[in-house]
Amino acid sequence: MQKGKLPVHVGLIMDGNGRWAKRRLMPRSSGHKHGMNRMIALAEHAKKRGIKYLTAYTLSTENLSRPKDELDGLFDLFRNYFTENVKKLYAENSAVRIIGDVDALPEDIARLLKEGEKNSPANAEFTMVFAINYGGRAEIINAVNRAIERGEKTDAAGFEKLLYTGGLPEPDLIIRTGGELRLSNFLTYQSAYSELYFTDVLFPDFTDEEFDKAIESYCSRERRFGKV
Ligand code: IPE
Ligand code: IPE
Ligand code: MG
């Protein structure tokens, strides 16, 4: 792999947990549990590979209308694993960032998430971004309203600072597991020039080697940004 061409920021749409579980005649929550473990391992792997930012699509604004028991299961995973893994990330000089409408989540989850990003190291080698109750459209509307509140016209650089992702680079590569060929409201503004990689592999089966395949695909592409 050519180091100079590595993606700086990788977005990851972690889809297929439910189908993975269904195929094993297990409850969907079991798929989410396996998915969570995979995400934690992939963060470490991505950092080792030299990726600087990994944004994991953990919960979309639309997912909030899933059945209560599935959501409770997902929130319990956060209650049980989030803080412990944040500590691990900090210990390895990694930062944590949350993007999404956190305040609309159960209060204890909102608190846990906010606490989790508070003490991130300033000069982190790697940043793990959790997109939770995240929606690209809601993010844009929120930024527009913030711009209006300021009472002056904005430009691209000014507007980008008002997005949840303010200060983060755009995703160079977006990977979606689980076979669907869509972005499902993920990084709608920021993905304008992202390279896209789709795989049928269901997220709990998305190994480090599968991740490397996506990086290799990215490295082989020519990004033109409209130029010749
Ligand atoms: C993605 O897996 C994880 C979340 C949306 C929380 P799904 O739960 O969408 O899994 P499938 O698509 O039903 O297999
Ligand atoms: C996208 O997956 C959201 C996450 C992976 C968190 P979905 O399963 O919600 O997407 P759709 O409904 O198939 O578009
Ligand atoms: Mg899905």
mmCIF file of N, CA and C and ligand atoms in Angstrom, residues 13-15 57-60 63 66 176 182 184, ligand 2:
data_model
loop_
_atom_site.group_PDB
_atom_site.id
_atom_site.type_symbol
_atom_site.label_atom_id
_atom_site.label_comp_id
_atom_site.label_asym_id
_atom_site.label_seq_id
_atom_site.Cartn_x
_atom_site.Cartn_y
_atom_site.Cartn_z
ATOM 1 N N ILE A 13 -20.250 2.493 7.528
ATOM 2 C CA ILE A 13 -21.678 2.220 7.735
ATOM 3 C C ILE A 13 -21.785 0.746 8.094
ATOM 4 N N MET A 14 -22.010 0.496 9.367
ATOM 5 C CA MET A 14 -21.902 -0.876 9.907
ATOM 6 C C MET A 14 -23.248 -1.572 9.783
ATOM 7 N N ASP A 15 -23.564 -2.035 8.596
ATOM 8 C CA ASP A 15 -24.894 -2.610 8.372
ATOM 9 C C ASP A 15 -24.831 -4.132 8.278
ATOM 10 N N TYR A 57 -20.897 4.653 11.963
ATOM 11 C CA TYR A 57 -22.337 4.970 11.989
ATOM 12 C C TYR A 57 -22.990 3.960 12.925
ATOM 13 N N THR A 58 -23.281 4.430 14.113
ATOM 14 C CA THR A 58 -23.738 3.561 15.187
ATOM 15 C C THR A 58 -25.263 3.530 15.285
ATOM 16 N N LEU A 59 -25.879 4.686 15.068
ATOM 17 C CA LEU A 59 -27.341 4.770 15.140
ATOM 18 C C LEU A 59 -27.768 5.979 14.310
ATOM 19 N N SER A 60 -28.699 5.755 13.373
ATOM 20 C CA SER A 60 -29.185 6.878 12.561
ATOM 21 C C SER A 60 -30.416 7.486 13.229
ATOM 22 N N ASN A 63 -33.147 5.154 12.767
ATOM 23 C CA ASN A 63 -33.112 3.935 13.605
ATOM 24 C C ASN A 63 -33.847 4.142 14.934
ATOM 25 N N ARG A 66 -37.036 2.269 15.597
ATOM 26 C CA ARG A 66 -37.070 0.793 15.686
ATOM 27 C C ARG A 66 -37.799 0.364 16.966
ATOM 28 N N ARG A 176 -19.475 0.654 3.224
ATOM 29 C CA ARG A 176 -20.748 0.142 3.756
ATOM 30 C C ARG A 176 -20.754 -1.375 3.659
ATOM 31 N N ARG A 182 -26.442 2.205 -0.678
ATOM 32 C CA ARG A 182 -26.931 3.553 -0.355
ATOM 33 C C ARG A 182 -26.198 4.072 0.875
ATOM 34 N N SER A 184 -27.887 6.063 3.290
ATOM 35 C CA SER A 184 -28.819 6.108 4.434
ATOM 36 C C SER A 184 -28.562 7.280 5.385
HETATM 37 C C1 IPE B 2 -27.754 2.474 8.351
HETATM 38 O O1 IPE B 2 -28.293 1.192 8.356
HETATM 39 C C2 IPE B 2 -27.563 2.967 9.745
HETATM 40 C C3 IPE B 2 -26.480 2.335 10.503
HETATM 41 C C4 IPE B 2 -25.668 1.425 10.063
HETATM 42 C C5 IPE B 2 -26.295 2.820 11.857
HETATM 43 P P1 IPE B 2 -29.868 0.936 8.216
HETATM 44 O O2 IPE B 2 -30.071 -0.525 8.272
HETATM 45 O O3 IPE B 2 -30.607 1.756 9.191
HETATM 46 O O4 IPE B 2 -30.169 1.515 6.749
HETATM 47 P P2 IPE B 2 -31.366 1.225 5.753
HETATM 48 O O5 IPE B 2 -32.636 1.348 6.554
HETATM 49 O O6 IPE B 2 -31.181 -0.134 5.212
HETATM 50 O O7 IPE B 2 -31.231 2.268 4.700
#
